[in-house]
C-alpha positions as a Markdown table, in Angstrom:
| # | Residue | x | y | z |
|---|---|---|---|---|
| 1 | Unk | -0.5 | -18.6 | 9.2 |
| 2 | Unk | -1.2 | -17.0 | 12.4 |
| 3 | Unk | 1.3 | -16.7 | 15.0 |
| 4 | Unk | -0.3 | -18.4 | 18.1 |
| 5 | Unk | 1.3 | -20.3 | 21.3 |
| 6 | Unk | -1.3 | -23.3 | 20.8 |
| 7 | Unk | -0.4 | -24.0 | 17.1 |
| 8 | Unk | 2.3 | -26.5 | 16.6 |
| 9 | Unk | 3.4 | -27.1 | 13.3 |
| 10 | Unk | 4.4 | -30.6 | 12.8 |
| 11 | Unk | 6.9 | -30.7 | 9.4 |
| 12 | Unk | 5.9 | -33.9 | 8.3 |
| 13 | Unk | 8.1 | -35.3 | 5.6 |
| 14 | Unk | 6.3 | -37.4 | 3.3 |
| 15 | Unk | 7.7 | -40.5 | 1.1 |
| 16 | Unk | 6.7 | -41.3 | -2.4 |
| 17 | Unk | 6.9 | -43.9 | -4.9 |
| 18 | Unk | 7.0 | -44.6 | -8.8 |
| 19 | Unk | 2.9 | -44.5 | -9.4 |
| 20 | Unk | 1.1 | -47.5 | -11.6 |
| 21 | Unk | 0.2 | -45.3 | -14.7 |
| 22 | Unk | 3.9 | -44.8 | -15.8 |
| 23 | Unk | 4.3 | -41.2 | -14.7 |
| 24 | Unk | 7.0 | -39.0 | -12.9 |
| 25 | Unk | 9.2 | -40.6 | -10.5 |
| 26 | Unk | 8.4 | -39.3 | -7.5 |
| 27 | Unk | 11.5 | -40.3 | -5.0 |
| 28 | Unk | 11.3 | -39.8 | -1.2 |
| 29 | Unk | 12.1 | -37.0 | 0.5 |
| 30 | Unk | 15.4 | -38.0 | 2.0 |
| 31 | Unk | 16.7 | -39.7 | -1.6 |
| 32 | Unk | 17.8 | -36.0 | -2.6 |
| 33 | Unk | 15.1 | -34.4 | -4.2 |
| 34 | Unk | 13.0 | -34.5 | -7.2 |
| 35 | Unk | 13.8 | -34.0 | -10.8 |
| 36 | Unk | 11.1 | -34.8 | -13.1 |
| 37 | Unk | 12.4 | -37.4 | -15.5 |
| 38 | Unk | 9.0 | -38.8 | -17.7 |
| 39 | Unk | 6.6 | -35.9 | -17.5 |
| 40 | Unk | 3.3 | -35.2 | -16.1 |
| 41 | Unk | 1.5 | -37.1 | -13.7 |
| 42 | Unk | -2.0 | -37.2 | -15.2 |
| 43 | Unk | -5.0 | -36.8 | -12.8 |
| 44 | Unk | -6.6 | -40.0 | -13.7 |
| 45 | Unk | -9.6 | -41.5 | -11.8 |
| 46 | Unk | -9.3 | -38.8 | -8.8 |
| 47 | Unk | -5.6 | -39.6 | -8.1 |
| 48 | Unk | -2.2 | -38.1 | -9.6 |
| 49 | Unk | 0.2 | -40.8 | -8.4 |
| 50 | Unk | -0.3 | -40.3 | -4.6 |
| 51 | Unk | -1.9 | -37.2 | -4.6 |
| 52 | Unk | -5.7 | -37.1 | -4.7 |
| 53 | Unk | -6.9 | -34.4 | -7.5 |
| 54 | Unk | -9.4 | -33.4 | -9.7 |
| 55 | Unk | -9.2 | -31.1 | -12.9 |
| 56 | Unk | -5.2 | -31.1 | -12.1 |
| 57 | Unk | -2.3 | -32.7 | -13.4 |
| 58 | Unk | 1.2 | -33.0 | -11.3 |
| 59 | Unk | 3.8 | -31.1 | -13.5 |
| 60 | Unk | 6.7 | -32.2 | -10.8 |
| 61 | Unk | 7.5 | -31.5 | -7.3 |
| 62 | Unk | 11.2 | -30.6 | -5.7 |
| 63 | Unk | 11.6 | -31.9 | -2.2 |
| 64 | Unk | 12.5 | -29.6 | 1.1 |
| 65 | Unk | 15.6 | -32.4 | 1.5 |
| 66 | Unk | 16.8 | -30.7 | -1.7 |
| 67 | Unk | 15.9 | -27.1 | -0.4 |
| 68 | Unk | 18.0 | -28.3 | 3.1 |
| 69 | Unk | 14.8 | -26.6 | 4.6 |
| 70 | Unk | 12.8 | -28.3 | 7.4 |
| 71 | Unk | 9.5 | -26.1 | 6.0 |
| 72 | Unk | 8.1 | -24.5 | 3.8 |
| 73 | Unk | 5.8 | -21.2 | 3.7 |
| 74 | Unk | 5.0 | -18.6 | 1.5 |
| 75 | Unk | 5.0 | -18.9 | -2.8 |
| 76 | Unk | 5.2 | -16.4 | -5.3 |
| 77 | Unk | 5.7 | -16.1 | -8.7 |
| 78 | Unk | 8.2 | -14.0 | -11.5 |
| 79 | Unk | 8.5 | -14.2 | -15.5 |
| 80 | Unk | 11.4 | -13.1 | -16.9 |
| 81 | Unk | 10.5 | -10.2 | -19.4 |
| 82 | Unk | 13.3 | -10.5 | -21.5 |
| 83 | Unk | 13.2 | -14.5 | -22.0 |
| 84 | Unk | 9.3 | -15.6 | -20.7 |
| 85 | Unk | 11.1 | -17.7 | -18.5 |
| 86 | Unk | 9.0 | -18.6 | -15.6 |
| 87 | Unk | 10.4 | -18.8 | -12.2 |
| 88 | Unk | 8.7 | -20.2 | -8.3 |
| 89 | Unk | 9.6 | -18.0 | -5.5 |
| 90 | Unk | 9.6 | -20.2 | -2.6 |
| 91 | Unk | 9.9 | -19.5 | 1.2 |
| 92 | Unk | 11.4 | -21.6 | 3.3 |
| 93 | Unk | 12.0 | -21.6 | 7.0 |
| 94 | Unk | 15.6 | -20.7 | 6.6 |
| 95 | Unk | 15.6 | -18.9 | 2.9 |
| 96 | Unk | 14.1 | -18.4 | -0.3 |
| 97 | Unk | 14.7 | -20.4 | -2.8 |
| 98 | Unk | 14.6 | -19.9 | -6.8 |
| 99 | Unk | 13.0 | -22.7 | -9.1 |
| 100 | Unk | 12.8 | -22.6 | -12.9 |
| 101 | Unk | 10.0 | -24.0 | -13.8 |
| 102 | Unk | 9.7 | -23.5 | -17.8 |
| 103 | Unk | 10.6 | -27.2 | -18.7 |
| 104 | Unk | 7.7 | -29.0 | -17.5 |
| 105 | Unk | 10.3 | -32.3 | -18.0 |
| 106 | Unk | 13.0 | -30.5 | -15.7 |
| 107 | Unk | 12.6 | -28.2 | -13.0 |
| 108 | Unk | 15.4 | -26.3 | -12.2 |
| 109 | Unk | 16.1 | -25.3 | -8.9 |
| 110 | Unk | 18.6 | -22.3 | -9.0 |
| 111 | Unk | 19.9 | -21.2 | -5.9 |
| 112 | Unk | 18.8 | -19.8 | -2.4 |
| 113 | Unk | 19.1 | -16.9 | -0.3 |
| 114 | Unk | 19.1 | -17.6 | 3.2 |
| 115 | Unk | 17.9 | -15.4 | 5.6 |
| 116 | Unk | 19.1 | -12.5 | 6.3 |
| 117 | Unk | 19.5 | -13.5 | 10.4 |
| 118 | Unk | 17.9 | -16.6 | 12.1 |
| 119 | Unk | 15.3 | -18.9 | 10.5 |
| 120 | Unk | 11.5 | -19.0 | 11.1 |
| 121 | Unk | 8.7 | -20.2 | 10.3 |
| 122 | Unk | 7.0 | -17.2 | 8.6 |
| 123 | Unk | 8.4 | -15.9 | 5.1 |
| 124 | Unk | 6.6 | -13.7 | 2.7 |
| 125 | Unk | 8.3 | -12.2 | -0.6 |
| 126 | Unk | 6.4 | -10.1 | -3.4 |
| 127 | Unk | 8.0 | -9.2 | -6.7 |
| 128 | Unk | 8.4 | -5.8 | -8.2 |
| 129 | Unk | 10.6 | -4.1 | -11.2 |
| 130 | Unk | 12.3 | -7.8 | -11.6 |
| 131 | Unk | 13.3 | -7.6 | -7.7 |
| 132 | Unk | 12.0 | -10.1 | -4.8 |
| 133 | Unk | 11.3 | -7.9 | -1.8 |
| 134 | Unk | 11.1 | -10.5 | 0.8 |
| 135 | Unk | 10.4 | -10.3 | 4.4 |
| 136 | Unk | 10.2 | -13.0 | 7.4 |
| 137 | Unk | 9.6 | -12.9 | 11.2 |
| 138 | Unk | 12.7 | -13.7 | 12.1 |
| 139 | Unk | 14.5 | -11.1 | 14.6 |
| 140 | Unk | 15.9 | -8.2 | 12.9 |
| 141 | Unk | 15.5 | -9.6 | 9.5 |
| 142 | Unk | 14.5 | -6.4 | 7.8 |
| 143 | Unk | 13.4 | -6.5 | 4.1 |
| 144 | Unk | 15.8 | -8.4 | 1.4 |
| 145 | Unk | 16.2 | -7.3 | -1.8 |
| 146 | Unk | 17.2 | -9.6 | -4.9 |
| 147 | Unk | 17.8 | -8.7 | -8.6 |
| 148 | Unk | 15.8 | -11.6 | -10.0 |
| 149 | Unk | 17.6 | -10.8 | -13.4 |
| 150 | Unk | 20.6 | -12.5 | -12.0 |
| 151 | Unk | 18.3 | -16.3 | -12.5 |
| 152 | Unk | 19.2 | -15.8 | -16.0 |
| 153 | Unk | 22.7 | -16.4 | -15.5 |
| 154 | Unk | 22.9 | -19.4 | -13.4 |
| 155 | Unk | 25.8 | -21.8 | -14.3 |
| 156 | Unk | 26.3 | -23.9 | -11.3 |
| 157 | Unk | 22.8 | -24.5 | -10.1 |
| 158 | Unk | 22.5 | -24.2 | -6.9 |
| 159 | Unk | 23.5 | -21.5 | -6.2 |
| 160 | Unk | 24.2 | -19.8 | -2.4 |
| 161 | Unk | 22.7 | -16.0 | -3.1 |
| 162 | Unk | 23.3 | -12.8 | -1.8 |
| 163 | Unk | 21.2 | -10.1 | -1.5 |
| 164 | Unk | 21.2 | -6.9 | -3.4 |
| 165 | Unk | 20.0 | -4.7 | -0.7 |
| 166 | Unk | 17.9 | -5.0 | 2.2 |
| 167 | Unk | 16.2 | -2.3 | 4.1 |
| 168 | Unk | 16.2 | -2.6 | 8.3 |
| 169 | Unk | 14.3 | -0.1 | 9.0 |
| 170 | Unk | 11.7 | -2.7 | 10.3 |
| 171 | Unk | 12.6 | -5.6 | 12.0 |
| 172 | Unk | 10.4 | -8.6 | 12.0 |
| 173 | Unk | 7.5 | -8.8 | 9.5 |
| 174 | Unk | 4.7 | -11.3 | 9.0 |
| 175 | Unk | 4.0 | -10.3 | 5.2 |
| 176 | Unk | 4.5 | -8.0 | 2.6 |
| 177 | Unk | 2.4 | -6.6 | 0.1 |
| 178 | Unk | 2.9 | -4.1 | -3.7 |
| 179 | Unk | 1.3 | -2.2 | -5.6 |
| 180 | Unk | 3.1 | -2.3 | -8.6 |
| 181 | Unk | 1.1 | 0.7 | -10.1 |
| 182 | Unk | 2.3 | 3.1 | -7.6 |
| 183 | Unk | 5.8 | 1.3 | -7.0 |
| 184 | Unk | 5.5 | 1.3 | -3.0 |
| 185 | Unk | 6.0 | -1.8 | -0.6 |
| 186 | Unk | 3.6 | -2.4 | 2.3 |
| 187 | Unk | 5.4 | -4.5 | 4.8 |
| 188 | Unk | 2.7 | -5.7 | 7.8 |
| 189 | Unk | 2.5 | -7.9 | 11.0 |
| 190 | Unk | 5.5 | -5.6 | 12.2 |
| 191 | Unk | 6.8 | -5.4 | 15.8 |
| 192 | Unk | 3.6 | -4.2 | 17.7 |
| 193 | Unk | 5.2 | -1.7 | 20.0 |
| 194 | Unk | 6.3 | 0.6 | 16.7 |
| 195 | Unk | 5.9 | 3.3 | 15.2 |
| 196 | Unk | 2.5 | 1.9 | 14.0 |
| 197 | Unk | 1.6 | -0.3 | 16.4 |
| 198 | Unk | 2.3 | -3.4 | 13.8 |
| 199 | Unk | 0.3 | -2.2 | 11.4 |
| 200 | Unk | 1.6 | -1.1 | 8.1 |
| 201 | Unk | 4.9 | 0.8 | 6.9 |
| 202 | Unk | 4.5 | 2.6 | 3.4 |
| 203 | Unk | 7.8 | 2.2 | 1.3 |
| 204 | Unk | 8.9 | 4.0 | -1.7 |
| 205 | Unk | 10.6 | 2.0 | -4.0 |
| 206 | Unk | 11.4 | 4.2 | -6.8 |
| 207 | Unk | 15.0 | 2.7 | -6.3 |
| 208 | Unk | 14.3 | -0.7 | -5.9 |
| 209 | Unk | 17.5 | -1.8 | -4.2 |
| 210 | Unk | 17.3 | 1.2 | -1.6 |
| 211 | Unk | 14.0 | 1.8 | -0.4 |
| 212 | Unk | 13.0 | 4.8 | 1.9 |
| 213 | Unk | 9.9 | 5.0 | 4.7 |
| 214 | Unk | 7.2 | 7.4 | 3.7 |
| 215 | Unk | 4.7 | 6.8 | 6.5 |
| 216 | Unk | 2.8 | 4.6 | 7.4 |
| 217 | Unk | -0.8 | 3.5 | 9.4 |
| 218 | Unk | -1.4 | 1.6 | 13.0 |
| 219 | Unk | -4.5 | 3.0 | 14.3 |
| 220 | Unk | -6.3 | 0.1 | 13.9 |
| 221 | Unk | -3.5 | -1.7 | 15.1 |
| 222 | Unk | -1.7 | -5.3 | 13.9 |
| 223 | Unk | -1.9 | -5.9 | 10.4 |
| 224 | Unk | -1.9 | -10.0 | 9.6 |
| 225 | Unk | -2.2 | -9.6 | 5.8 |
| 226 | Unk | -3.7 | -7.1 | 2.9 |
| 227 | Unk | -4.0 | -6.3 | 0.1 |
| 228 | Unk | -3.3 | -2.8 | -1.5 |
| 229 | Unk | -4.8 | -1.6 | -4.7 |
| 230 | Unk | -5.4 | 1.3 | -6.9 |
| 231 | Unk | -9.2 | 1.3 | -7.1 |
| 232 | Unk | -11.0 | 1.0 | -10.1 |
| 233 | Unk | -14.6 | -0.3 | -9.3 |
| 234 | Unk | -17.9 | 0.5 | -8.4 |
| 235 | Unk | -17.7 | 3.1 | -6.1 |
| 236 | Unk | -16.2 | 6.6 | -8.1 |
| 237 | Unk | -15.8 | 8.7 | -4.8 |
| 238 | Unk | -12.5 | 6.7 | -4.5 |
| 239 | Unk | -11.8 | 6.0 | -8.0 |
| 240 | Unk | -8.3 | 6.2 | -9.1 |
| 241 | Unk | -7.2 | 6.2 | -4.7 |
| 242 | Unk | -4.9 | 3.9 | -3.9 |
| 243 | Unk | -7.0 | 1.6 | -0.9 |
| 244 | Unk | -5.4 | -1.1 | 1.7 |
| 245 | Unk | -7.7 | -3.4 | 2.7 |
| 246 | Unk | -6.4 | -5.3 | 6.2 |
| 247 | Unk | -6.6 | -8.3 | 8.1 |
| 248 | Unk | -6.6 | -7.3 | 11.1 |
| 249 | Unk | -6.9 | -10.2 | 13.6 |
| 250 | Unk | -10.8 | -9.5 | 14.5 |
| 251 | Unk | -11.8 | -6.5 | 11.8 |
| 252 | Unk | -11.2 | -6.1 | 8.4 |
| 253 | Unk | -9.9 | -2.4 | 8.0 |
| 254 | Unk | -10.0 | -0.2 | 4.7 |
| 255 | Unk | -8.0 | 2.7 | 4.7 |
| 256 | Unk | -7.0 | 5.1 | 1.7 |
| 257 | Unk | -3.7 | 5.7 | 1.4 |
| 258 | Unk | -3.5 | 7.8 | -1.8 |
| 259 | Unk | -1.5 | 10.8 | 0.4 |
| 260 | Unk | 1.0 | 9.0 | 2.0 |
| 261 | Unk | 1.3 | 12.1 | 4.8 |
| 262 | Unk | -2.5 | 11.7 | 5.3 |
| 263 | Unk | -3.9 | 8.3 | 5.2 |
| 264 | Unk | -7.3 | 7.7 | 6.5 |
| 265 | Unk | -9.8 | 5.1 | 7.7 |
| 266 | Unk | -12.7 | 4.5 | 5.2 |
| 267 | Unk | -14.5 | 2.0 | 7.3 |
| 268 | Unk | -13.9 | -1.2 | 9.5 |
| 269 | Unk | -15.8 | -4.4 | 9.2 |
| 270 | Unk | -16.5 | -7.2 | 11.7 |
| 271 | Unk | -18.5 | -10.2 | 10.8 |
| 272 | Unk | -20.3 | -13.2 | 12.6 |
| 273 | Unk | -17.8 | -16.3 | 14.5 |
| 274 | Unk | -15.1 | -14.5 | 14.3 |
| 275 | Unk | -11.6 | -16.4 | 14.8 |
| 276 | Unk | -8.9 | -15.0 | 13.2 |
| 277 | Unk | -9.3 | -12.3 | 10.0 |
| 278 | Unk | -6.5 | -13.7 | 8.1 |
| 279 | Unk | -6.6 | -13.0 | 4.3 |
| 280 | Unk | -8.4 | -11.6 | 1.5 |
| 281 | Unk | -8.2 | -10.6 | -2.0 |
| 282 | Unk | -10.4 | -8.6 | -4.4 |
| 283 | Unk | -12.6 | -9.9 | -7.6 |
| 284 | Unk | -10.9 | -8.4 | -11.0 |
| 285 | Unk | -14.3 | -6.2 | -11.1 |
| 286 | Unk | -12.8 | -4.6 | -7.3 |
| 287 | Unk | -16.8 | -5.1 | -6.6 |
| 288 | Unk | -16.1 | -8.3 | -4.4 |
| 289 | Unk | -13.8 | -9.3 | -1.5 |
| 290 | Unk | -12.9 | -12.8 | -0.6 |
| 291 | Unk | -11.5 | -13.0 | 3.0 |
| 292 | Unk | -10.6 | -16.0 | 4.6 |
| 293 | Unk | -10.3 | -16.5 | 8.7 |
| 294 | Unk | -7.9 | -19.0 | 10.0 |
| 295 | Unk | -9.1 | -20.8 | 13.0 |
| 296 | Unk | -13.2 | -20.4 | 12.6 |
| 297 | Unk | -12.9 | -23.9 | 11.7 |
| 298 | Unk | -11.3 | -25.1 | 15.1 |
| 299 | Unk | -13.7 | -22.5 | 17.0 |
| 300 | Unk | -16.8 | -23.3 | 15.5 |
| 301 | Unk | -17.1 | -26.4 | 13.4 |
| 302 | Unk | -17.5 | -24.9 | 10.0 |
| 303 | Unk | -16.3 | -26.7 | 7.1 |
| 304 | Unk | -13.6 | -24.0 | 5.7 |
| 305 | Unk | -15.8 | -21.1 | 5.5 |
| 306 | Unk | -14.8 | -18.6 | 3.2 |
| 307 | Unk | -16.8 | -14.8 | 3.8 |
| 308 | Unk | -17.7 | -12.6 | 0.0 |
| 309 | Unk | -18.1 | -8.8 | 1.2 |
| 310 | Unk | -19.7 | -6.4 | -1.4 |
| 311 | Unk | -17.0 | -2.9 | -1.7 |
| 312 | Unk | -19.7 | -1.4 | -4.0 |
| 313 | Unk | -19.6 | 1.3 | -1.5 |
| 314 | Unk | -16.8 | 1.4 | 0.2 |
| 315 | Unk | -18.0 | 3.4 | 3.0 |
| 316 | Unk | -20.5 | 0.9 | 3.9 |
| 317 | Unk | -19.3 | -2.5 | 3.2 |
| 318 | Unk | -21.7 | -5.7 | 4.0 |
| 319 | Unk | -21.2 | -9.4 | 3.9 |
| 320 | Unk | -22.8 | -10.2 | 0.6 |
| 321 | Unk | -22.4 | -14.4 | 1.1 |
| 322 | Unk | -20.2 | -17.3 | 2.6 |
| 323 | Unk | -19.3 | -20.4 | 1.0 |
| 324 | Unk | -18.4 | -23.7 | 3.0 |
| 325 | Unk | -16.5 | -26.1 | 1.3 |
| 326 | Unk | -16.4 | -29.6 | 1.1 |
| 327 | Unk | -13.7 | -30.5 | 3.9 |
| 328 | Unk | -13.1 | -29.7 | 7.3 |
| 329 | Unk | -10.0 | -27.9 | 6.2 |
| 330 | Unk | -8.6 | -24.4 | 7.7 |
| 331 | Unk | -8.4 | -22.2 | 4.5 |
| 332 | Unk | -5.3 | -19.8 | 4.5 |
| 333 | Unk | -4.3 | -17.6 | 1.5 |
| 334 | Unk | -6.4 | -17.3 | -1.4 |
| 335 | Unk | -6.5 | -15.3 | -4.7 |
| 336 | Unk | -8.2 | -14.6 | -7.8 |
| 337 | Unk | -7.5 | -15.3 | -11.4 |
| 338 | Unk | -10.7 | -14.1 | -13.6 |
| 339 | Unk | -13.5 | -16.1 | -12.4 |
| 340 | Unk | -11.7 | -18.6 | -9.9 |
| 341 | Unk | -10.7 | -17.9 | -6.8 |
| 342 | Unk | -7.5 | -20.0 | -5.7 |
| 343 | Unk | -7.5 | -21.4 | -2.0 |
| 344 | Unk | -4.6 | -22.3 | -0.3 |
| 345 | Unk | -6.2 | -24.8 | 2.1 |
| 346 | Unk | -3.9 | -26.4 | 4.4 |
| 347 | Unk | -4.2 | -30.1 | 4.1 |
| 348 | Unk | -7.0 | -30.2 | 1.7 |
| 349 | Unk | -4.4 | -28.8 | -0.5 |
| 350 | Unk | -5.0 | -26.3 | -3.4 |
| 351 | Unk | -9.1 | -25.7 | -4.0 |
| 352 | Unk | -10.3 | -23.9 | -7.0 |
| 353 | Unk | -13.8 | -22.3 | -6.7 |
| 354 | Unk | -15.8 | -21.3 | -9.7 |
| 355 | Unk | -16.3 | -17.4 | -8.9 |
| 356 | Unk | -18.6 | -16.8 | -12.3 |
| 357 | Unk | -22.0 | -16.8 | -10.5 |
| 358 | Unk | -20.7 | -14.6 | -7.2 |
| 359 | Unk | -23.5 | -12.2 | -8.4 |
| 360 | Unk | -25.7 | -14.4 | -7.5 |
| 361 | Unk | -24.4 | -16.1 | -4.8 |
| 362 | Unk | -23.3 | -18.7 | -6.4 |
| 363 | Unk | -19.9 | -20.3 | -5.5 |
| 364 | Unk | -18.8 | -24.1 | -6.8 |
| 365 | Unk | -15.7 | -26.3 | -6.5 |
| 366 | Unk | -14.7 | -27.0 | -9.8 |
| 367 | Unk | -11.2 | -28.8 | -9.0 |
| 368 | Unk | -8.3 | -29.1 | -6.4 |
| 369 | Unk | -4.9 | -30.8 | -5.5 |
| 370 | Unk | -4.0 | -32.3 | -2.4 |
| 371 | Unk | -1.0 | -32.5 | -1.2 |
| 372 | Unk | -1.6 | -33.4 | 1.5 |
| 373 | Unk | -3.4 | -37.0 | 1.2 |
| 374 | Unk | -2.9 | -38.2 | 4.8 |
| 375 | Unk | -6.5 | -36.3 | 6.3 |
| 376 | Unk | -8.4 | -33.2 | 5.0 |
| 377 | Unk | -8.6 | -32.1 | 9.0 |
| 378 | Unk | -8.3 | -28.9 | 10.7 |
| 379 | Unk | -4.8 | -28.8 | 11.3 |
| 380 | Unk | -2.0 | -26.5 | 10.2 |
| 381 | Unk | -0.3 | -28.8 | 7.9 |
| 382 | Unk | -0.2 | -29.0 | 4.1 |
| 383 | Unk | -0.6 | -25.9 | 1.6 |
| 384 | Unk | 0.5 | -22.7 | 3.0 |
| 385 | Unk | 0.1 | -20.8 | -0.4 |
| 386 | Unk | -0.7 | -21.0 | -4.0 |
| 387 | Unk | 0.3 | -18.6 | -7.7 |
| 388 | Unk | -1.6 | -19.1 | -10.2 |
| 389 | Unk | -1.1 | -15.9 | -12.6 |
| 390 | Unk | 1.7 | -17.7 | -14.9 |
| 391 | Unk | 0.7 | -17.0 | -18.1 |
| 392 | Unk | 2.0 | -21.0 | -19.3 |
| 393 | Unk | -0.9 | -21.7 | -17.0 |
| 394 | Unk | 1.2 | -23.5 | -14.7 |
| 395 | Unk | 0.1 | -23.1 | -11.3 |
| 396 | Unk | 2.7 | -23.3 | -8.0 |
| 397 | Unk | 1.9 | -24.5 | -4.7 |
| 398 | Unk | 3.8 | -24.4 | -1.2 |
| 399 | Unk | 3.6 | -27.3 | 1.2 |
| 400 | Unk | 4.6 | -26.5 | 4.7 |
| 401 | Unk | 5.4 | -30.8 | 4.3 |
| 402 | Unk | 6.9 | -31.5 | 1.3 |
| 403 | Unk | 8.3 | -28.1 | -0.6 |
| 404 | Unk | 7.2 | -27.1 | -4.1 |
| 405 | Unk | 4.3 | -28.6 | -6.4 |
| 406 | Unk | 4.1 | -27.7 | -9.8 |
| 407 | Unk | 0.7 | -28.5 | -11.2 |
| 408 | Unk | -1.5 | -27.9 | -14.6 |
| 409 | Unk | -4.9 | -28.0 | -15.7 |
| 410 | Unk | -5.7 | -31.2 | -17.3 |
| 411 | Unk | -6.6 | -31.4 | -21.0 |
């Protein structure tokens, strides 16, 4: 989400009731939570009890009451390599908390770690070597660090965590990024008077629970979001480089970062109606990038617009289509899973796009979950995030609203 004086979040809490079709009881918020008891909530005739779908059963759902959060924000995911277990990541305005979400008949939520000083509205965590690195904008909050191993002892869930380490040599952070092939932590959206100008801090995290600075880039000043990769597409004079791709408020920035002690700028790209350059995330073939910008919607009108650059050669990057969708929704975060590209769309809730045809232009809408049913208007309410690379297929989603959603593909 971008951090702007004119957006006020209003944290909503939304009520729901036993649905007709004999599916999961879905209690309100304030009753203490939700713990599925019957199963899933099928998607039948466009609605899964109360929630509006298509394509997308509602595994279960666990309540921010529950979490003792007022919001919710950021969403990632971590499978247990020893047991397959699969666990939700989710941020909260005061914490992160830990879900198992196996058992699609009872979700488990674990335990939390609150934040490491005062709660805010911005969270981000990333996973790496079986540790959460996690990072928020409140002051001073540095980086935590959590041994995710430790989820497989639970005995008195929940739990109040601790962290295992947590690095302060940033302060504030809006988001975090890793590349788990080169084992280094990006955290961005930093203070904007440091070192690098709230760009992007490269840390080593060879040992995971003490990480150490090696550099970092600002010249093209704040960094929202990224993504960093080590390339492996079209273009070979950067094959095998390690690329960050940022959104950078009003540009889109790629820089490669292979040698940490001399990073440099590979090109910058600006686009038409530009509000905000949020988020964006390459296709598996690294040929594509999907970006998202936040507030075009409010500025210009645009049903959530969502920009396709070709990085076939990197040095000269154009706009190869954009797709509009089918609500007046502000997108937010989005990633891809082979050919679908999952949007986080605020309260048009989670979109999937059929990515096959990008080639050719061709982008379609092949299913979503809202939950958000109240309006599908351009307001900063509903889903903040989505993961959809469980291998169960299970997909989670963050609702600034209403907490966690676990959902499925129907059958």
């Amino acid at each position: 989400m971008r951090k702007l004086s004119f957006i006020a979040i209003t944290f909503l809490v939304m009520s729901c009731s036993n649905d007709d079709n004999g599916g999961t009881n879905m209690p309100n918020d304030d009753d203490g939570g939700f713990i599925p008891s019957t199963g899933i909530t099928p998607c039948e005739n466009g609605m899964a009890g109360i929630y509006p779908c298509n394509g997308y059963d509602l595994v279960g759902r666990i309540s921010l009451n529950t979490f003792q959060a007022n919001s919710g924000n950021d969403i990632w995911g971590w499978t247990d390599p020893m047991t397959n277990r699969e666990y939700a990541l989710v941020g909260l305005n005061n914490g992160t908390a830990f879900v198992d979400i196996t058992d699609e008949e009872n979700l488990v939520y674990l335990g939390k770690l609150p934040t490491a000083t005062s709660s805010s509205s911005w969270r981000d965590v990333k996973v790496y070597q079986n540790h959460a690195y996690i990072v928020s904008e409140a002051a001073n909050h540095g980086m935590q660090i959590f041994d995710l191993t430790r989820l497989r002892n639970v005995t008195n869930a929940p739990e109040i965590f601790s962290a295992d380490g947590r690095y302060t040599g940033i302060g504030n952070a809006h988001n975090i990024v890793i590349n788990e092939n080169t084992g280094y932590a990006y955290p961005v959206g930093t203070a904007r008077d440091d070192a690098f100008n709230g760009g992007v801090h490269f840390l080593n995290l060879q040992d995971p629970e003490n990480p150490s600075e090696d550099g970092g880039w600002g010249d093209n000043g704040y960094t929202h979001d990224a993504q960093v990769i080590t390339y492996n597409g079209p273009d070979m004079d950067y094959s095998g480089s390690e690329i960050f791709i940022g959104a950078n408020e009003d540009q889109v920035v790629l820089v490669d970062i292979t040698d940490k002690n001399n990073p440099f700028e590979i090109a910058t790209i600006q686009y038409g109606n530009i509000g905000y350059t949020h988020q964006g995330w390459f296709t598996d073939d690294q040929r594509y990038f999907i970006l998202g910008d936040e507030t075009d919607e409010i500025n210009f009108g645009f049903d959530s617009r969502t920009l396709v650059f070709d990085f076939s050669d990197l040095d000269n990057p154009i706009l190869h289509t954009t797709y509009l969708g089918t609500t007046a929704a502000i997108d937010h975060n989005g990633y891809v899973k082979g050919n679908e590209f999952w949007l986080a769309n605020y309260t048009a809730g989670a979109r999937v796009l059929d990515i096959a045809g990008i080639d050719g232009r061709a982008i379609n809408e092949v299913g979503f979950f809202d939950t958000f049913p109240s309006n599908n208007t351009a307001g900063f309410d509903g889903v903040w995030s989505v993961y959809p690379y469980f291998t169960s297929g299970k997909i989670v989603i963050s609702d600034i609203n209403s907490g966690l959603f676990v959902i499925q593909k129907s059958n």
